[in-house]
Coordinates of C-alpha atoms (C1' of nucleotides) in Angstrom, one line a residue:
Chain A
M1 CA -0.3 -0.2 0.0
S2 CA 1.7 3.2 -1.1
V3 CA 2.1 6.2 1.8
V4 CA -0.3 9.2 1.5
V5 CA 0.3 11.9 4.4
R6 CA -1.4 15.3 4.8
F7 CA -0.6 18.8 6.1
P8 CA -4.4 19.8 6.7
P9 CA -3.4 23.5 8.4
S10 CA -6.1 26.0 9.4
P11 CA -6.2 29.4 8.0
T12 CA -6.6 31.7 11.3
G13 CA -3.0 33.0 10.9
Y14 CA 0.7 33.1 10.4
L15 CA 1.9 29.9 9.9
H16 CA 3.3 27.9 12.8
I17 CA 6.8 27.4 12.4
G18 CA 5.5 24.3 14.7
S19 CA 3.4 23.8 12.1
A20 CA 5.9 24.2 9.6
R21 CA 8.1 21.3 11.0
T22 CA 4.9 18.8 11.2
A23 CA 4.4 19.9 7.0
L24 CA 8.4 18.9 7.3
F25 CA 8.2 15.4 8.3
N26 CA 5.4 14.4 6.9
W27 CA 6.8 15.3 3.5
L28 CA 10.2 13.6 4.4
Y29 CA 8.1 10.6 4.9
A30 CA 6.2 10.8 1.8
K31 CA 9.1 11.4 0.1
R32 CA 10.9 8.5 2.1
M33 CA 8.3 6.4 1.3
G34 CA 7.9 7.1 -2.3
G35 CA 3.9 8.5 -1.1
K36 CA 2.8 11.3 -1.8
F37 CA 1.9 14.7 0.6
L38 CA -1.4 16.2 0.0
L39 CA -2.0 20.2 1.6
R40 CA -5.8 20.6 2.9
I41 CA -6.9 23.8 3.7
E42 CA -9.1 23.7 7.0
D43 CA -11.8 26.3 7.2
T44 CA -14.4 25.2 9.1
D45 CA -13.8 27.6 11.8
Q46 CA -15.8 31.0 9.0
A47 CA -15.3 33.1 11.6
R48 CA -11.8 32.9 12.1
S49 CA -11.0 32.0 8.9
T50 CA -9.0 34.3 6.5
P51 CA -8.0 35.1 2.6
E52 CA -3.9 36.5 3.7
A53 CA -3.8 33.5 6.0
V54 CA -4.6 30.8 3.3
A55 CA -1.6 33.2 0.9
A56 CA 0.8 32.7 4.1
I57 CA 0.7 29.3 4.0
F58 CA 1.1 28.5 0.3
E59 CA 3.9 31.7 1.0
G60 CA 5.5 29.5 4.3
L61 CA 5.7 25.5 2.1
K62 CA 6.6 27.3 -1.0
W63 CA 9.5 28.7 0.8
L64 CA 10.8 25.9 2.5
E65 CA 10.2 24.2 -0.6
L66 CA 8.1 21.8 0.3
K67 CA 5.8 21.1 -2.5
W68 CA 2.6 19.4 -2.3
D69 CA 1.1 17.0 -4.8
N70 CA -2.5 18.1 -4.7
D71 CA -3.2 20.9 -7.0
P72 CA -6.0 22.6 -6.6
V73 CA -5.9 22.5 -2.9
P74 CA -8.8 21.6 -1.6
F75 CA -10.7 23.5 1.0
Q76 CA -13.5 21.6 3.9
M77 CA -15.6 23.8 3.6
Q78 CA -16.5 22.9 -0.1
S79 CA -17.1 19.2 1.5
Q80 CA -19.8 19.8 3.5
P81 CA -22.8 18.2 2.4
R82 CA -20.6 15.1 2.6
H83 CA -19.7 15.7 6.1
A84 CA -23.8 16.1 7.0
A85 CA -24.5 13.2 4.7
V86 CA -22.1 11.3 7.2
A87 CA -23.9 12.6 9.9
D88 CA -26.6 11.7 8.4
D89 CA -25.6 8.2 8.2
L90 CA -24.8 7.7 11.1
L91 CA -28.1 8.4 12.4
R92 CA -29.6 6.3 10.7
Q93 CA -27.5 3.6 11.5
G94 CA -28.8 4.4 15.6
K95 CA -24.7 5.6 15.6
A96 CA -25.4 9.2 16.7
Y97 CA -28.4 11.1 17.9
Y98 CA -30.0 14.7 18.0
C99 CA -29.1 16.4 21.6
Y100 CA -31.4 19.1 22.5
C101 CA -29.3 20.9 25.1
S102 CA -29.1 24.7 25.0
P103 CA -25.7 26.1 25.4
E104 CA -26.8 27.7 28.6
E105 CA -28.2 24.2 29.8
L106 CA -24.5 22.6 28.8
E107 CA -22.7 25.2 30.5
A108 CA -24.3 24.6 33.8
M109 CA -24.4 21.4 34.1
R110 CA -20.0 21.8 33.1
E111 CA -20.6 23.9 35.8
E112 CA -22.1 21.5 38.4
Q113 CA -19.7 19.2 37.7
R114 CA -16.8 21.0 38.0
A115 CA -18.6 21.9 41.2
R116 CA -18.8 18.2 42.1
G117 CA -15.0 17.6 41.1
D118 CA -16.3 15.1 38.5
M119 CA -14.9 15.0 35.1
I120 CA -16.2 17.6 32.5
R121 CA -18.1 15.2 30.1
Y122 CA -21.3 15.8 28.2
D123 CA -23.6 13.0 30.6
G124 CA -25.3 11.6 27.5
R125 CA -29.0 12.5 28.8
W126 CA -30.7 13.4 25.1
R127 CA -29.2 9.8 24.3
D128 CA -32.4 7.7 24.3
R129 CA -34.6 10.5 24.8
D130 CA -37.5 10.4 22.6
P131 CA -37.2 13.3 20.3
K132 CA -40.7 14.0 20.2
E133 CA -40.1 15.5 23.4
A134 CA -37.7 17.5 22.2
P135 CA -37.8 21.1 23.7
A136 CA -39.7 24.4 20.5
G137 CA -37.2 26.4 19.5
I138 CA -34.2 24.9 20.4
K139 CA -32.3 23.7 16.8
P140 CA -30.5 19.9 17.6
V141 CA -27.1 18.8 17.3
I142 CA -25.7 15.3 16.6
R143 CA -23.7 13.7 18.5
L144 CA -22.6 10.4 18.1
K145 CA -23.6 7.6 20.4
A146 CA -19.5 6.3 21.5
P147 CA -19.4 2.7 23.4
Q148 CA -20.0 3.5 27.3
T149 CA -17.8 0.4 28.3
G150 CA -14.8 -1.1 27.2
A151 CA -12.1 1.1 26.1
T152 CA -10.5 2.4 23.5
T153 CA -6.6 2.0 22.1
I154 CA -4.6 3.6 19.5
H155 CA -0.9 2.3 18.7
D156 CA 0.7 5.5 17.9
Q157 CA 3.9 5.3 16.1
V158 CA 6.1 7.7 18.4
M159 CA 4.5 7.4 22.0
G160 CA 3.2 3.7 21.6
T161 CA 0.4 1.9 22.1
I162 CA -1.9 3.8 24.6
T163 CA -5.6 2.8 26.0
V164 CA -8.2 5.3 27.1
Q165 CA -11.0 3.6 28.7
N166 CA -14.5 4.6 27.0
S167 CA -16.2 5.7 30.0
Q168 CA -13.6 8.8 30.2
L169 CA -14.8 10.4 26.8
D170 CA -18.4 11.5 26.0
D171 CA -20.6 11.7 22.7
M172 CA -18.9 14.8 20.8
V173 CA -21.0 16.6 18.3
L174 CA -20.7 15.4 15.2
L175 CA -22.7 18.0 13.2
R176 CA -24.2 21.6 14.7
S177 CA -26.8 22.7 15.1
D178 CA -26.5 25.2 12.2
G179 CA -26.0 21.5 10.6
T180 CA -21.7 22.4 10.0
P181 CA -19.1 19.5 10.5
T182 CA -17.0 20.2 13.4
Y183 CA -14.0 19.6 13.5
M184 CA -13.5 16.1 14.3
L185 CA -15.8 14.9 12.2
S186 CA -14.4 16.8 9.4
V187 CA -11.0 15.4 9.3
V188 CA -12.4 11.8 9.7
V189 CA -14.8 12.2 6.9
D190 CA -11.5 14.3 4.8
D191 CA -9.0 12.0 5.6
Y192 CA -10.8 8.7 4.3
D193 CA -12.0 10.4 1.1
M194 CA -8.4 11.6 0.5
G195 CA -7.0 8.1 1.5
I196 CA -4.5 9.1 4.2
T197 CA -2.3 6.4 5.6
H198 CA 0.0 8.0 8.0
V199 CA -1.2 10.8 10.1
I200 CA 1.4 13.0 11.1
R201 CA 0.5 16.1 13.3
G202 CA 1.3 17.7 17.2
D203 CA 1.2 16.2 20.1
D204 CA -1.8 17.8 20.7
H205 CA -4.1 15.9 19.3
L206 CA -3.6 13.1 21.2
T207 CA -6.4 13.0 23.1
N208 CA -8.3 13.6 20.2
T209 CA -7.4 10.7 18.1
F210 CA -9.5 8.6 20.5
R211 CA -12.7 10.7 19.8
Q212 CA -11.6 10.0 15.4
V213 CA -11.1 6.7 16.2
Q214 CA -14.9 6.0 17.3
I215 CA -16.0 8.1 14.6
L216 CA -14.1 5.8 12.5
Q217 CA -15.3 2.5 14.1
A218 CA -18.9 3.9 13.7
M219 CA -18.3 4.4 10.4
G220 CA -16.7 1.2 9.7
W221 CA -13.6 3.2 8.2
P222 CA -10.0 1.9 8.4
V223 CA -8.1 2.9 10.8
P224 CA -4.5 5.3 9.5
V225 CA -0.9 4.8 11.5
Y226 CA -0.8 7.7 13.8
A227 CA 2.6 9.7 14.3
H228 CA 2.5 11.9 17.4
L229 CA 5.1 14.8 17.5
P230 CA 6.1 16.2 20.5
L231 CA 5.8 20.1 20.8
I232 CA 8.2 22.7 20.1
L233 CA 8.6 25.4 22.9
G234 CA 9.8 28.4 23.4
P235 CA 13.3 29.1 24.8
D236 CA 11.7 29.1 28.5
G237 CA 10.3 25.8 28.4
Q238 CA 6.2 27.6 27.8
K239 CA 4.0 27.5 24.4
L240 CA 6.2 29.4 21.7
S241 CA 4.7 32.5 20.7
K242 CA 4.7 36.0 20.5
R243 CA 6.5 36.1 23.0
H244 CA 9.5 34.4 21.6
G245 CA 10.1 36.5 18.6
A246 CA 10.0 34.7 16.1
P247 CA 6.7 32.2 16.1
A248 CA 5.8 32.3 12.0
V249 CA 8.3 30.9 9.4
S250 CA 7.7 34.8 7.2
D251 CA 9.8 35.9 10.9
Y252 CA 12.3 33.2 9.6
R253 CA 13.0 34.6 5.9
D254 CA 13.0 37.8 7.1
R255 CA 15.8 37.2 9.7
G256 CA 18.5 35.7 7.2
Y257 CA 18.1 32.6 7.5
L258 CA 18.0 29.8 4.8
P259 CA 14.9 27.1 3.7
E260 CA 18.0 24.7 3.9
A261 CA 19.0 25.3 7.1
M262 CA 15.6 25.9 8.7
R263 CA 14.5 22.1 7.6
N264 CA 18.5 20.7 8.7
Y265 CA 17.4 22.3 12.4
L266 CA 13.5 21.7 12.1
L267 CA 14.6 17.6 11.3
R268 CA 17.2 18.1 14.2
L269 CA 14.7 18.8 17.0
C270 CA 12.9 15.3 17.6
W271 CA 14.3 13.3 14.9
S272 CA 18.5 12.1 15.3
H273 CA 19.7 9.9 13.0
G274 CA 23.4 8.9 15.4
D275 CA 25.6 12.0 15.8
D276 CA 24.0 13.6 12.5
E277 CA 24.0 17.4 12.7
I278 CA 24.6 18.5 9.6
I279 CA 21.9 16.7 7.7
P280 CA 21.3 18.1 4.1
T281 CA 17.1 16.9 2.9
T282 CA 18.7 15.5 0.3
Q283 CA 20.0 12.8 3.2
A284 CA 17.1 13.4 4.9
I285 CA 14.6 12.0 2.4
Q286 CA 16.7 8.9 2.7
W287 CA 17.4 8.7 6.2
F288 CA 14.0 9.5 8.0
D289 CA 11.6 7.3 9.8
L290 CA 9.5 7.7 12.3
G291 CA 11.4 5.1 14.4
H292 CA 13.2 8.0 15.8
I293 CA 11.4 10.4 16.6
G294 CA 12.0 11.9 19.9
Q295 CA 8.4 11.6 22.8
S296 CA 9.8 14.9 24.7
P297 CA 8.9 18.4 24.0
A298 CA 12.3 20.6 22.7
R299 CA 13.0 23.9 23.4
F300 CA 13.8 26.4 20.3
D301 CA 17.6 27.5 20.4
F302 CA 18.5 30.3 18.9
A303 CA 22.4 29.9 19.0
K304 CA 21.8 26.3 17.3
L305 CA 20.2 27.3 14.5
D306 CA 23.0 30.1 13.7
S307 CA 25.0 27.3 13.7
I308 CA 23.4 25.5 11.4
N309 CA 22.9 28.8 9.4
A310 CA 26.2 29.7 9.2
H311 CA 27.1 26.1 7.8
Y312 CA 25.2 26.1 4.9
I313 CA 25.3 30.1 3.9
K314 CA 29.7 28.4 4.3
H315 CA 29.4 26.2 2.0
M316 CA 27.2 27.7 -0.3
D317 CA 28.2 28.6 -3.8
D318 CA 29.1 31.7 -4.4
A319 CA 26.3 32.8 -7.2
A320 CA 23.9 31.4 -5.9
L321 CA 24.8 33.1 -2.1
M322 CA 24.3 36.4 -3.9
E323 CA 20.9 35.3 -5.7
A324 CA 19.6 34.6 -1.8
V325 CA 21.5 37.7 -0.5
R326 CA 20.9 40.2 -2.7
P327 CA 17.3 41.0 -1.9
F328 CA 18.9 41.9 2.1
V329 CA 21.5 44.3 0.5
Q330 CA 19.0 46.0 -1.2
K331 CA 16.9 46.6 1.9
H332 CA 19.9 47.5 3.6
L333 CA 21.4 50.4 0.9
A334 CA 17.5 51.1 0.3
R335 CA 17.9 51.1 -3.0
P336 CA 18.5 48.6 -6.3
L337 CA 21.5 47.2 -6.5
S338 CA 23.9 48.0 -10.1
A339 CA 25.0 45.5 -12.2
A340 CA 28.7 46.7 -11.3
E341 CA 28.2 47.1 -8.0
N342 CA 27.0 43.5 -7.7
E343 CA 30.3 42.0 -9.3
K344 CA 31.6 43.5 -6.4
L345 CA 29.1 41.7 -3.9
L346 CA 29.6 37.9 -5.9
A347 CA 33.5 38.9 -5.5
A348 CA 33.3 39.4 -1.8
M349 CA 31.1 36.0 -0.9
P350 CA 34.1 33.5 -0.2
L351 CA 35.4 36.5 1.8
F352 CA 32.6 37.6 4.0
K353 CA 30.3 33.9 3.8
P354 CA 32.8 32.2 6.3
R355 CA 32.1 35.1 9.0
I356 CA 28.7 35.3 9.8
K357 CA 25.0 33.5 10.4
T358 CA 22.7 35.3 8.2
L359 CA 21.6 36.8 5.2
V360 CA 20.9 40.2 7.4
E361 CA 24.3 40.2 9.4
L362 CA 25.7 39.9 5.3
A363 CA 24.3 42.1 3.7
A364 CA 24.6 44.3 6.6
A365 CA 28.7 43.5 6.8
T366 CA 29.4 43.8 3.0
A367 CA 27.2 46.9 2.0
F368 CA 30.5 49.2 2.3
L369 CA 31.2 48.2 0.0
C370 CA 28.3 49.6 -2.0
Q371 CA 28.7 53.0 -0.3
P372 CA 31.2 54.8 1.4
P373 CA 31.9 53.8 5.5
V374 CA 30.2 55.6 8.1
L375 CA 32.9 55.2 11.1
D376 CA 31.4 53.5 14.0
D377 CA 33.6 54.7 17.2
D378 CA 35.3 51.6 17.2
A379 CA 36.6 52.3 14.0
K380 CA 36.8 56.6 15.0
A381 CA 39.6 55.2 17.9
L382 CA 41.7 53.3 15.9
L383 CA 43.2 56.6 13.3
T384 CA 46.1 58.3 16.2
A385 CA 48.3 60.9 14.6
E386 CA 50.6 58.3 14.3
A387 CA 48.3 55.6 12.4
L388 CA 47.0 58.4 10.1
G389 CA 50.9 59.5 9.4
H390 CA 51.4 56.2 7.8
V391 CA 47.9 56.0 6.4
A392 CA 49.5 58.6 4.0
A393 CA 52.7 57.7 3.1
L394 CA 50.8 54.1 1.8
S395 CA 48.3 56.1 0.2
E396 CA 50.9 57.3 -1.6
Q397 CA 52.5 54.0 -3.1
L398 CA 49.0 52.7 -3.0
M399 CA 48.1 55.2 -6.2
T400 CA 51.2 54.7 -7.9
A401 CA 51.2 50.8 -6.9
L402 CA 52.1 48.6 -10.6
V403 CA 50.1 46.2 -10.1
W404 CA 46.9 45.8 -8.6
D405 CA 45.8 42.7 -6.9
S406 CA 45.7 40.9 -3.8
A407 CA 49.2 39.2 -3.5
S408 CA 50.4 42.9 -4.4
L409 CA 48.7 45.0 -1.4
E410 CA 49.9 41.8 1.0
G411 CA 53.8 42.2 -0.2
M412 CA 53.4 46.1 -0.2
F413 CA 52.5 46.2 3.4
K414 CA 54.5 43.8 4.6
H415 CA 57.3 45.3 2.8
Y416 CA 56.8 48.9 4.1
A417 CA 56.2 47.3 7.9
A418 CA 59.8 46.1 7.1
E419 CA 61.2 49.3 5.5
K420 CA 59.7 51.5 8.9
N421 CA 61.3 48.4 10.5
I422 CA 57.0 49.3 12.5
K423 CA 54.6 45.7 12.7
M424 CA 51.1 45.9 10.3
P425 CA 48.9 45.8 14.2
Q426 CA 50.6 49.5 14.1
F427 CA 48.9 50.4 10.7
M428 CA 47.1 48.0 9.5
P429 CA 44.1 48.8 11.6
A430 CA 43.9 52.6 10.6
L431 CA 43.6 51.5 6.8
R432 CA 40.4 48.9 7.4
A433 CA 39.1 51.3 9.5
L434 CA 39.1 53.8 7.4
V435 CA 38.0 51.7 4.6
C436 CA 35.4 49.4 5.8
G437 CA 33.7 51.7 8.6
T438 CA 35.3 49.3 11.0
P439 CA 37.6 47.0 12.9
H440 CA 36.2 43.9 11.6
A441 CA 36.9 43.1 7.6
P442 CA 38.2 40.4 6.2
S443 CA 41.7 41.3 4.5
L444 CA 42.7 44.0 3.6
A445 CA 44.3 43.6 0.7
A446 CA 41.8 41.2 -1.2
L447 CA 39.0 43.8 -0.6
L448 CA 40.8 47.3 -1.7
T449 CA 41.7 44.4 -5.3
I450 CA 37.5 44.2 -5.4
L451 CA 36.7 48.3 -4.3
G452 CA 39.7 49.2 -7.2
R453 CA 42.1 51.9 -7.0
D454 CA 40.1 55.1 -7.4
E455 CA 37.8 54.4 -4.6
S456 CA 40.2 53.1 -1.6
V457 CA 42.3 55.8 -2.1
K458 CA 39.8 57.6 -2.8
R459 CA 38.7 56.4 0.9
L460 CA 42.0 57.0 2.2
G461 CA 42.7 60.2 1.0
A462 CA 39.4 61.8 2.5
H463 CA 40.9 61.3 5.7
A464 CA 44.8 61.0 5.8
L465 CA 45.3 64.6 6.1
Chain B
rG1 C1' -10.1 18.8 39.0
rU2 C1' -10.1 14.6 36.0
rC3 C1' -7.3 11.7 31.5
rC4 C1' -2.9 11.4 28.5
rC5 C1' 1.7 12.1 27.0
rC6 C1' 7.1 13.2 28.9
rU7 C1' 11.6 13.5 31.8
rU8 C1' 19.8 11.9 30.2
rC9 C1' 25.1 17.8 29.9
rG10 C1' 22.3 25.2 29.6
rU11 C1' 20.5 24.1 24.9
rC12 C1' 19.2 19.9 20.7
rU13 C1' 20.4 15.0 21.6
rA14 C1' 23.4 9.0 21.3
rG15 C1' 21.7 5.6 24.3
rA16 C1' 17.0 -1.4 22.5
rG17 C1' 20.4 -4.7 30.0
rG18 C1' 26.8 -5.5 30.2
rC19 C1' 30.6 -2.0 24.3
rC20 C1' 29.1 3.6 29.5
rU21 C1' 35.4 6.2 32.9
rA22 C1' 27.7 8.3 29.7
rG23 C1' 29.0 9.9 23.4
rG24 C1' 27.9 14.0 19.4
rA25 C1' 26.5 18.4 18.3
rC26 C1' 25.7 24.1 19.4
rG27 C1' 26.3 27.1 23.3
rC28 C1' 30.0 28.6 27.4
rU29 C1' 35.5 28.8 28.3
rA30 C1' 41.4 28.2 27.9
rC31 C1' 44.9 27.9 24.5
rC32 C1' 47.0 28.0 19.0
rC33 C1' 47.0 30.2 14.4
rU34 C1' 46.8 35.7 13.4
rU35 C1' 47.1 43.2 10.0
rU36 C1' 41.6 43.7 13.1
rC37 C1' 37.0 40.9 13.6
rA38 C1' 35.9 35.8 12.1
rC39 C1' 36.6 31.1 10.2
rG40 C1' 39.4 27.2 11.5
rG41 C1' 42.2 23.9 15.1
rU42 C1' 43.7 21.4 19.6
rG43 C1' 41.5 20.9 25.1
rA44 C1' 38.3 21.9 29.4
rA45 C1' 34.2 22.4 32.4
rA46 C1' 28.7 20.4 31.7
rA47 C1' 23.8 15.6 31.9
rC48 C1' 21.2 9.6 33.5
rA49 C1' 15.3 14.3 37.6
rC50 C1' 14.2 11.8 42.7
rG51 C1' 13.0 7.0 45.7
rG52 C1' 11.8 2.1 45.4
rG53 C1' 12.3 -2.5 43.5
rU54 C1' 13.7 -7.6 39.2
rU55 C1' 18.5 -9.1 37.7
rC56 C1' 25.3 -11.7 38.3
rG57 C1' 24.5 -6.5 36.4
rA58 C1' 19.9 -1.0 34.4
rA59 C1' 20.6 5.4 31.4
rU60 C1' 18.0 1.4 29.3
rC61 C1' 12.3 -3.2 32.5
rC62 C1' 9.0 -2.4 36.9
rC63 C1' 6.1 0.1 40.7
rG64 C1' 5.2 5.3 43.1
rU65 C1' 6.6 11.2 44.2
rA66 C1' 8.1 15.1 42.0
rG67 C1' 8.0 18.3 38.2
rG68 C1' 7.0 20.0 32.9
rG69 C1' 3.1 19.5 28.5
rG70 C1' -1.5 18.6 26.3
rA71 C1' -6.6 17.7 26.0
rC72 C1' -11.0 18.4 28.8
rG73 C1' -15.6 23.8 23.6
rC74 C1' -22.0 23.6 19.1
rC75 C1' -12.2 25.9 18.3
rA76 C1' -9.0 23.8 14.8

RNA sequence: GUCCCCUUCGUCUAGAGGCCUAGGACGCUACCCUUUCACGGUGAAAACACGGGUUCGAAUCCCGUAGGGGACGCCA
């Protein structure tokens, strides 16, 4: 049997990073097994669903390069009639019933249960009652006539075999009084209709699973394989939220993380392959399995994400990296890049890519190649009278240098130091400060080569008085 | 409150009864390299939540305690 998995987000906001991890695991499993990865928009909560949120889901998945295999993507609202038909079917079979409780009546019931310290659950008061006794003016809901004795067991691929006594579960609502299906009904029906074989989702759905299995059993449908992933927590161990700064997938894109690095980091949260840390996606597809998913929640660690991102940037092809960083540079400069600037930056990629962690940092670190540097305080502090004297002397030499390449310039600096019988640190930091605007930069000779003679001399001359 | 799940260095994790003097990675830290900052290299510190069992032997199996998380909606 071929594997079919799905990712069913509800469009009520941004695409959460935890959801993205769930999407990734589903996608990897489909790839690994040669199966299908289906997307479905769960928009049955019409009050909270928005087109913007739908767009954010598509965008987020595209950015992460997780392609879904079904286009057009189904929206759950479209199959509402089908869901209602299933509820009716259960009603006819005597496996479901009308409940005429008003919301107020239910609230009163729960309040009483709370007061007594009982379990909070629907007590089945309409389960065996004659619908003829229905009060006027109340539109009923349809509830599942769930088994009251025995137990329901699931064999979760991550959490193991779990059993819950049916007495713990109540008769859940299948169809609301306005005729729309609840989440419990619609997931089960849609998963069945789409031929889903494996349900891989967040741990927060674990207890829902027992209810869903009861619906499946009532309909006589096969139970899919379940795998519940532990949640991703914030750095403080609490639920990951806006408080932690970056709950949305788009936040990571904007902060200059690479999609491949995100996939690698997210993969290593709750999943492992021995001691391997750097796992490119092509490799992950060959290794991924349900058996090595951990059972405990993981905290999000930005420092580790940074280090993985740095690794992928360092090993990225220069041209591809230039493409990736261009929007960030343009944003930093607040203007488009000229062809000449593009060339300069491309040439600078090998110099900068081992030293930064994100595309945002890369853009900031290379901006001085495209505009005159503004000297920061650390840079200014290096401009002592003595150092500036050397700068003036070197400026002269640079103007008349016969060859303008990295090795020659390097030689010139060394020769100058030897000639004057001084150390490189006595003048190099000042040169660097004037050219780059900061004391921290790659090899100066290489930078001057990229910058060109005119611009280099101009920057030195402007201050070397 | 009830039910369910979880618990190895600060963090992510390896670990399927003897290979564990508990390994790796990030972070932290010391040193080396060095024209600065990085990169890189070599080291250091750092964990089996606690208490009982089972066993010749337990991080690994069982029970309890504590802590954390999740679920208890006509939300998904």
